[in-house]
Coordinates of C-alpha atoms and ligand atoms in Angstrom, one line a residue:
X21 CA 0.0 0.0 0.0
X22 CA 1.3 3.6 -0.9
X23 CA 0.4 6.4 1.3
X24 CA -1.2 8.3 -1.5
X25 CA -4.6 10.2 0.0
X26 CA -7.5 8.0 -1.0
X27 CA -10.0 8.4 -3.3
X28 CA -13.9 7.3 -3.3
X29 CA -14.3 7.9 -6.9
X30 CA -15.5 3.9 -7.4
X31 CA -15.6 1.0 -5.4
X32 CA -13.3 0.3 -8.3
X33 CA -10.5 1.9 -7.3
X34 CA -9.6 -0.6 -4.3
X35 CA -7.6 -3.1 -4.7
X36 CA -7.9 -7.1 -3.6
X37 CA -8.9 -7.8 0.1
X38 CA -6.5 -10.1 1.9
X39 CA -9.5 -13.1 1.6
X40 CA -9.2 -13.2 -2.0
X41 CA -5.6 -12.7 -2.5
X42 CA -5.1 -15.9 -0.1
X43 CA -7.6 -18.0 -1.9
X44 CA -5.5 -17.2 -5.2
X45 CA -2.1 -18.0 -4.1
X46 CA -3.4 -21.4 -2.5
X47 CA -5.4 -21.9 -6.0
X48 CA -1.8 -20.9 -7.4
X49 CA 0.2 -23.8 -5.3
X50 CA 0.2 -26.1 -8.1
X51 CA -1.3 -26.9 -12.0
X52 CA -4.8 -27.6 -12.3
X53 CA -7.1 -28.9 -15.2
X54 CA -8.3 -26.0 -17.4
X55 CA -11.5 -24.5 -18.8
X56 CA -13.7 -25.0 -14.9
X57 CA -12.5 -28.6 -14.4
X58 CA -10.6 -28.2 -11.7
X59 CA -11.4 -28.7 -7.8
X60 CA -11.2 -24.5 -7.2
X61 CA -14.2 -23.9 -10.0
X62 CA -16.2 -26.9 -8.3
X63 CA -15.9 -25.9 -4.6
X64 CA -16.3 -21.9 -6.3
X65 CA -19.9 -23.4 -7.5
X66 CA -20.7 -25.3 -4.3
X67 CA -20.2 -22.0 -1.8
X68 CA -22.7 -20.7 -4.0
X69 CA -25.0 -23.0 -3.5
X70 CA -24.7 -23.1 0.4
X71 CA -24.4 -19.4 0.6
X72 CA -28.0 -19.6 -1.7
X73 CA -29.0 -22.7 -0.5
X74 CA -30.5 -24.0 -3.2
X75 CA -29.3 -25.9 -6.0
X76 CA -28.2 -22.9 -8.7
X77 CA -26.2 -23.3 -11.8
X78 CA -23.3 -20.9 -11.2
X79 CA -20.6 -19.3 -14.4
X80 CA -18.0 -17.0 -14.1
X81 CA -17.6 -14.4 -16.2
X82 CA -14.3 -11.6 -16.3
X83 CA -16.3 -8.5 -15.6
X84 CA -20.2 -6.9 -15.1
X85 CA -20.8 -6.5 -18.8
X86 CA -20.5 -9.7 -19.7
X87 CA -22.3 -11.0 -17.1
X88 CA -25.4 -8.9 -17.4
X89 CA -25.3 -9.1 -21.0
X90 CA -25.0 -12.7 -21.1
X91 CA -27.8 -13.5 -18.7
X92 CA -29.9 -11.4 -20.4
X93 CA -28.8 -13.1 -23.7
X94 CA -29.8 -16.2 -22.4
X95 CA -33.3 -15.0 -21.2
X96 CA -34.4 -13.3 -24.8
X97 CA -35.0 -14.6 -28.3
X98 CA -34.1 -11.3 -30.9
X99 CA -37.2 -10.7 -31.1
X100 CA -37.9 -9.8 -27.5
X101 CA -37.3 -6.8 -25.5
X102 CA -36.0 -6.5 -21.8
X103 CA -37.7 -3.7 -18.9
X104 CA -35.0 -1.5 -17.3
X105 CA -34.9 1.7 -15.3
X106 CA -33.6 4.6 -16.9
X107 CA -30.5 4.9 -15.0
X108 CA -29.8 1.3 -15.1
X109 CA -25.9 0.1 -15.8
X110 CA -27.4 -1.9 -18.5
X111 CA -28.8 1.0 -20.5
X112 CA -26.5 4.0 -19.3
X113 CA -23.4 2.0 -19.4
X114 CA -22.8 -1.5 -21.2
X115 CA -22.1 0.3 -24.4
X116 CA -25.4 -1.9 -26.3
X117 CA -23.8 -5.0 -24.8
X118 CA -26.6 -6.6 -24.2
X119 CA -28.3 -5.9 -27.3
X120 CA -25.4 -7.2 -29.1
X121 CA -25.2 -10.3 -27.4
X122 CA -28.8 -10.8 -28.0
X123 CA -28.8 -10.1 -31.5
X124 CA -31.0 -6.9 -31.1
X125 CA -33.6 -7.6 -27.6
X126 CA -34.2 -4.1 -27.4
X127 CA -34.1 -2.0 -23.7
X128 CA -37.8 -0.4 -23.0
X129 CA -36.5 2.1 -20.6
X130 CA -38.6 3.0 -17.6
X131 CA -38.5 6.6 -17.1
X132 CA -36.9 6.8 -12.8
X133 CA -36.4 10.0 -11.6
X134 CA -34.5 7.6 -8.2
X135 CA -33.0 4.7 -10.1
X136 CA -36.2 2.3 -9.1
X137 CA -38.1 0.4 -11.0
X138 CA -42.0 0.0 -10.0
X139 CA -44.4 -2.6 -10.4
X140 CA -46.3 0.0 -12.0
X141 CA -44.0 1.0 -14.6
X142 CA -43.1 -2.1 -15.3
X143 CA -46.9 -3.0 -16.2
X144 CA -47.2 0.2 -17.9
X145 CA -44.5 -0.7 -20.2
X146 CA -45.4 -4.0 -20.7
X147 CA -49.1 -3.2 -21.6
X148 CA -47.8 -0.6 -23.7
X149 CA -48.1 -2.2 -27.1
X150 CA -49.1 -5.5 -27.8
X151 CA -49.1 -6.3 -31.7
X152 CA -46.6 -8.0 -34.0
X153 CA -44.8 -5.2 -34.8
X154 CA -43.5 -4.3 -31.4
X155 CA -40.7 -6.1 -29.9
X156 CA -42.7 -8.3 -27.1
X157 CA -41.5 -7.8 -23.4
X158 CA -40.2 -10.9 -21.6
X159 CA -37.7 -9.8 -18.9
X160 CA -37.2 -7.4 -16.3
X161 CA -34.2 -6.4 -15.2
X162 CA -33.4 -4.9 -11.4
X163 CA -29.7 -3.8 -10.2
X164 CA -29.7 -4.1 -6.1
X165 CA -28.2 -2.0 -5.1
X166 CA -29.8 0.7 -7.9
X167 CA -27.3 3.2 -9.4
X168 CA -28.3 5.7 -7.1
X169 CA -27.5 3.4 -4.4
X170 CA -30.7 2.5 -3.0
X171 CA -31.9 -0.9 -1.7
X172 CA -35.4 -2.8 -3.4
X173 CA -36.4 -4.4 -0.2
X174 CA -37.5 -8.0 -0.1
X175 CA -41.5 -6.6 -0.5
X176 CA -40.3 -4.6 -3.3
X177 CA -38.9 -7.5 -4.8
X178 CA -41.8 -9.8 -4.4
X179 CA -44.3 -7.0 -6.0
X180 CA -41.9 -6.9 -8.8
X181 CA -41.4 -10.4 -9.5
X182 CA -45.4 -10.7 -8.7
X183 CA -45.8 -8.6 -11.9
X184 CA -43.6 -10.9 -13.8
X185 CA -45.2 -13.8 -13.3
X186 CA -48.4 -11.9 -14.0
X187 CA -47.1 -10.7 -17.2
X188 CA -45.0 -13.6 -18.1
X189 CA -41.6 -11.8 -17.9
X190 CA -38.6 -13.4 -16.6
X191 CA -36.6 -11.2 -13.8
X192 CA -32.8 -10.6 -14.1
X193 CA -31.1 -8.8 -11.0
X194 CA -27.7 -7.2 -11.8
X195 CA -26.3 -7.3 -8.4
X196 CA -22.7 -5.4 -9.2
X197 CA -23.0 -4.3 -5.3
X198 CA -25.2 -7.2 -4.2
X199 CA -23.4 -8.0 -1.0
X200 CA -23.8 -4.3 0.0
X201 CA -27.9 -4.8 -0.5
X202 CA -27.6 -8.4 1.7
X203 CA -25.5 -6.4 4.4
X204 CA -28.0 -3.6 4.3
X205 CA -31.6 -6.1 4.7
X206 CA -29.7 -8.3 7.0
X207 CA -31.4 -10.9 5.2
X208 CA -30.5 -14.1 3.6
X209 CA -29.2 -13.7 0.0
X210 CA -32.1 -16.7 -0.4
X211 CA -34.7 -14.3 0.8
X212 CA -33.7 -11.4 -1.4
X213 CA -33.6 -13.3 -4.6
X214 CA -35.0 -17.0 -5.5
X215 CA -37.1 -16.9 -2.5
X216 CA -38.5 -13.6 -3.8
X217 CA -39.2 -14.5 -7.4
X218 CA -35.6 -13.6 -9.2
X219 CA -34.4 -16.1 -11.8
X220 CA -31.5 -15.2 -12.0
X221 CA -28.2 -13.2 -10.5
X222 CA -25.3 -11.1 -11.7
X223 CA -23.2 -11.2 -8.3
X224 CA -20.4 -8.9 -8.6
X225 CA -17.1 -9.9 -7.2
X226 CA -15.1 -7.1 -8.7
X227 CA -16.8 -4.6 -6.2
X228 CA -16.4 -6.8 -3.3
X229 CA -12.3 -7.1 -3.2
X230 CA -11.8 -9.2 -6.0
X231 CA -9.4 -8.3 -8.5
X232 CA -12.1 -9.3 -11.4
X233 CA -15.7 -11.6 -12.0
X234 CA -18.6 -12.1 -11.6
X235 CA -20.6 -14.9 -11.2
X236 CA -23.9 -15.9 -13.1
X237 CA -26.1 -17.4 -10.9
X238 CA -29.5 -19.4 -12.3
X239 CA -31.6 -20.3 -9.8
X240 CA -34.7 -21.0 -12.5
X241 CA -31.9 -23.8 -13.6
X242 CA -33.4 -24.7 -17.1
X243 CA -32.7 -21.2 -17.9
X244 CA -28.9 -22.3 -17.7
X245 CA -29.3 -25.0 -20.8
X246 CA -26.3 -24.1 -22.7
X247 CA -24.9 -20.8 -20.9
X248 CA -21.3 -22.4 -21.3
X249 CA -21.5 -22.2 -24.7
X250 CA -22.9 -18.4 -24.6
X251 CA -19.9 -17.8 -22.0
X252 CA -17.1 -19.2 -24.6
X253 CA -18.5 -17.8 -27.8
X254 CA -18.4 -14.2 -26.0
X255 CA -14.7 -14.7 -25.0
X256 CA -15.9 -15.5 -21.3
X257 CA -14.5 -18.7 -20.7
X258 CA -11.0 -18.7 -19.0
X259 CA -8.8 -21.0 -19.5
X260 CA -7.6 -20.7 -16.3
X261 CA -11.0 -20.2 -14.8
X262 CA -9.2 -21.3 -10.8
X263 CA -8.3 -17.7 -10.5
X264 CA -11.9 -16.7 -11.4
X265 CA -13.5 -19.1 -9.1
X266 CA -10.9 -19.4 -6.1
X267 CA -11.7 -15.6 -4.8
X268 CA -14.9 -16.6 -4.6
X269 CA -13.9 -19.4 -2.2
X270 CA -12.0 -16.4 -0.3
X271 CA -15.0 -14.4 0.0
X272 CA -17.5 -16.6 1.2
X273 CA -15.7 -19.1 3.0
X274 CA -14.4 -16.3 5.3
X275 CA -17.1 -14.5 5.3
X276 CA -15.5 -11.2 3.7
X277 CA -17.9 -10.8 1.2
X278 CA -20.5 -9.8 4.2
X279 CA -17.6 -7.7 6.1
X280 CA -16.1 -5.7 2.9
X281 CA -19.8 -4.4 1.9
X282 CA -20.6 -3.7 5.4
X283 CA -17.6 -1.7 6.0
X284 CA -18.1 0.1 2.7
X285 CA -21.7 1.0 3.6
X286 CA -20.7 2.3 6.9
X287 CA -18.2 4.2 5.2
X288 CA -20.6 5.5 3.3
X289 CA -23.1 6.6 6.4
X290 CA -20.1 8.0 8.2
X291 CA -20.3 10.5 5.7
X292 CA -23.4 10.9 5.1
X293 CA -23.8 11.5 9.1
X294 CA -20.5 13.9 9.1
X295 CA -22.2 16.2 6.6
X296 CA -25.8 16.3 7.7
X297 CA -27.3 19.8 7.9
X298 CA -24.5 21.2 6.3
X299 CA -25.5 24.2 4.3
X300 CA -25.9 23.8 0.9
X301 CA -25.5 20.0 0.8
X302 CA -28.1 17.9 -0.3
X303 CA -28.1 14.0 -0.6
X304 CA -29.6 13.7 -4.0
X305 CA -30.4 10.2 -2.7
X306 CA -31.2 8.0 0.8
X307 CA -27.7 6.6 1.7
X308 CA -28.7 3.0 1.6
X309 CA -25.6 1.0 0.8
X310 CA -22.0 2.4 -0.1
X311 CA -22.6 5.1 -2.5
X312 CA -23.5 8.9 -1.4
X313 CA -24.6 11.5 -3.6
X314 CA -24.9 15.4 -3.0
X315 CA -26.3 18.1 -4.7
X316 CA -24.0 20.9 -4.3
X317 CA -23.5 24.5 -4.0
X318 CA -22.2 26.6 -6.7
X319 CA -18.3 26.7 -7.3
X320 CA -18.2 23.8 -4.7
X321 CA -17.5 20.5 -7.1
X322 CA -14.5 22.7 -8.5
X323 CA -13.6 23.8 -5.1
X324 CA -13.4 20.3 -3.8
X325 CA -11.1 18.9 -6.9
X326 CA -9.1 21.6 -6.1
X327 CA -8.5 20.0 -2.5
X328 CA -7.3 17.0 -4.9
X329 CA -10.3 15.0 -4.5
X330 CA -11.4 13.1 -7.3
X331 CA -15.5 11.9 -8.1
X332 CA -17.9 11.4 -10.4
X333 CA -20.8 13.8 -11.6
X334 CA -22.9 11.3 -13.7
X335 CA -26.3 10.8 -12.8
X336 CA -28.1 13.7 -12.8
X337 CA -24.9 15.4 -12.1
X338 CA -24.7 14.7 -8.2
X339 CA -21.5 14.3 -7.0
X340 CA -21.0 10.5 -6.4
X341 CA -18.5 9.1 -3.5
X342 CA -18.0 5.4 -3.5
X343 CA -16.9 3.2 -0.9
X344 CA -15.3 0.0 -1.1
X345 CA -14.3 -2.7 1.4
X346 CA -10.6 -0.6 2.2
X347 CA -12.2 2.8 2.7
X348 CA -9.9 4.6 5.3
X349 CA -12.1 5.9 8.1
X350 CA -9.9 8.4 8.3
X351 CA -10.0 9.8 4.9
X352 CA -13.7 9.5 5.0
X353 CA -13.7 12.7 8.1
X354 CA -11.0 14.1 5.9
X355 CA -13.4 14.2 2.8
X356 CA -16.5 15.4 5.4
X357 CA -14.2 18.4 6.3
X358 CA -13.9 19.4 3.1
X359 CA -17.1 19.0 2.1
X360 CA -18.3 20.9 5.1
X361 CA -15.5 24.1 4.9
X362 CA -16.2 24.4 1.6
X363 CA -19.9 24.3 1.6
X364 CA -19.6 27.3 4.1
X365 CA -17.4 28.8 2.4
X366 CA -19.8 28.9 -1.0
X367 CA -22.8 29.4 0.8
X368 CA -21.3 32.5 2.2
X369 CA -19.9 33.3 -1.1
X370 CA -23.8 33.2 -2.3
X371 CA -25.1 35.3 0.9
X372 CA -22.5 38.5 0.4
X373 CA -23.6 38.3 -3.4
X374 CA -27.2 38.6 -2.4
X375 CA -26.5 41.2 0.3
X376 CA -27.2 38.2 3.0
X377 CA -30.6 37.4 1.6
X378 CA -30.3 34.9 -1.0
X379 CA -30.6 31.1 0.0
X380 CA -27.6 29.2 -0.6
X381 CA -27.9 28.6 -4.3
X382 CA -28.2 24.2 -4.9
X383 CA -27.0 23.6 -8.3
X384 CA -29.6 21.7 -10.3
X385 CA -28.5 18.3 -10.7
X386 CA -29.3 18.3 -14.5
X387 CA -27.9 21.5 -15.1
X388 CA -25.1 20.5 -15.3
X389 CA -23.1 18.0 -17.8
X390 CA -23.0 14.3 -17.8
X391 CA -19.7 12.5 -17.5
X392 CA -19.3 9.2 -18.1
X393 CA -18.1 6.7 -15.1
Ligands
PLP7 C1 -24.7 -1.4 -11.5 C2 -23.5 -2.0 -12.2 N1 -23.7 -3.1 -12.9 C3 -22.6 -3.7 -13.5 C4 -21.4 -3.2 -13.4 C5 -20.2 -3.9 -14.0 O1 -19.5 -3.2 -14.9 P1 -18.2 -3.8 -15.6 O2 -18.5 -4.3 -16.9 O3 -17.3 -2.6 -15.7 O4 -17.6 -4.8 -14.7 C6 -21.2 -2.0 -12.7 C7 -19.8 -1.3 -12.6 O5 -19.7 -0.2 -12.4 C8 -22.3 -1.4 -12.1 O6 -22.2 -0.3 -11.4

């Protein structure tokens, strides 16, 4: 580890948490048989099944993308469509990834002001068109934690997945941040998926102290028929699939995948508590798992890259912190007194350009541009 000031910018940014990093250099003692026949990819696919309890069909694929894509893929003829939110990673983010791989299922975007899909708009959608020459709905997709970093509890799940059945649509949950939505609920990761009507589950490693993966998990099995083959036609079948599966071993077996999200969504609340009532700052969201997002003051997002810190303004144009399983406590209070100095600072700024009677001037989210993250 350097001693270079941290940055929340993305849960990407971290590196590998000691877990995984073991459960690779014991995967790395000797050879092993290639392409998932090795003992590392089975026991990988067992924890899964104990940690689901139930009796999925688990793949590992080298990034979120591929996963989501994939699944989705596998869930659509060409001819079908898939039901996302509007700020979903699959839409905003997966450059037509999962069109591609689906040869054309087109996205039918649900307009969410919060990142949430609803029951409602789901039917909405759905009901929207219903002859030959519209592409005919047959999954929904949910990410858990949403974009915005929010939590679907288990009763929103279970209204969602009631509409599916209702409608006939297959539901897809791209859980890039899963364990932070599991350490959130304090439920089972049974209760927040099968048990609640989800077929199936991107569960991302990458944002959990893994170096890369993420594994497919079918818990409507038949749905599975042939994934391998989707996996090593899109280049997602590694050769020397141990080190995908092993840091899964790490993770659950320890136990760290529950303790990295949980540390990351404190992280997260410790500075969303630090900056409460600060003038100016707005969360532009609830602080549900490890993301925080603030509306801002004018001059302030320059202000606080100026300090040297580094962050996202997609999504409206909130500025997004991210916290993964290393987050420094102590660089969280150092971010909080920024924030809160320079917040002050603006909202003074505003107040002696208003001869003290304007309010301290929020700048509107969607005012301001969109950067990719
Ligand atoms: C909601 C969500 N889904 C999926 C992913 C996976 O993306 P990638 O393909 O970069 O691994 C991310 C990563 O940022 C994400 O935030």
């Amino acid at each position: 580890m350097t001693d270079k000031p941290q940055q929340f910018a993305s849960d990407n940014y971290a590196g590998i948490c000691p877990e995984v990093w073991a459960a690779m250099e014991t995967a790395n003692d000797a050879s092993a048989p290639a392409y998932g026949d090795d003992i590392w990819t089975q026991r990988a696919a067992d924890a899964f099944r104990t940690l689901f309890d139930t009796r999925c069909e688990v793949f590992f694929a080298f990034n979120g993308t591929a996963a989501n894509s994939l699944a989705l893929a596998a869930l659509c003829q060409s001819y079908h469509s898939v039901i996302c939110s509007s700020s979903s990673h699959v839409e905003t983010d997966e450059c037509g990834a999962p069109e591609f791989f689906s040869n054309g299922s087109k996205l039918l975007v649900a307009p969410s002001p919060d990142g949430k899909l609803t029951p409602d708009a789901i039917r909405t959608l759905a009901t929207s068109r219903s002859d030959i020459h519209f592409p005919k709905p047959r999954v929904v997709t949910i990410t858990q934690p949403t974009e915005t970093g929010q939590v679907y509890s288990i009763a929103e799940i279970q209204a969602i997945s009631a509409t599916c059945r209702d409608l006939g649509l297959k539901l897809h949950m791209d859980g890039a941040r899963f364990a932070h939505a599991c350490a959130t609920l304090g439920c089972s990761p049974a209760d927040v998926t099968w048990r609640a009507g989800v077929d199936v589950l991107c569960f991302g490693g990458t944002k959990n102290g893994m170096a890369a993966g993420e594994a497919i998990v079918f818990f409507d099995t038949a749905l599975a028929t042939d994934f391998d083959y989707r996996c090593k036609q899109a280049g997602q079948l590694a050769s020397k699939m141990r080190f995908l599966a092993a840091p899964w071993i790490g993770l659950f077996e320890s136990g760290a995948w529950l303790r990295n999200a949980e540390h990351a969504n404190r992280c997260a609340n410790r500075l969303a508590a630090a900056i409460e009532g600060v003038p100016g700052i707005r969360l532009a969201f609830p602080v549900q798992a490890n993301a925080v997002f603030l509306d801002t003051p004018d001059g302030f997002i320059d202000a606080l890259k100026d300090r040297g810190w580094r962050f996202y303004t997609f999504i409206g144009g909130s500025a997004r912190f991210m916290f993964a399983w290393d987050a420094d406590v102590k660089a969280v209070d150092r971010l909080a007194r920024d924030i809160t100095e320079l917040a002050v600072a603006a909202t003074k700024a505003v107040e002696v350009a208003s001869h003290g009677t304007g309010a301290p001037g929020i700048v509107s989210p969607l005012s301001r541009p969109q950067i990719p993250g």
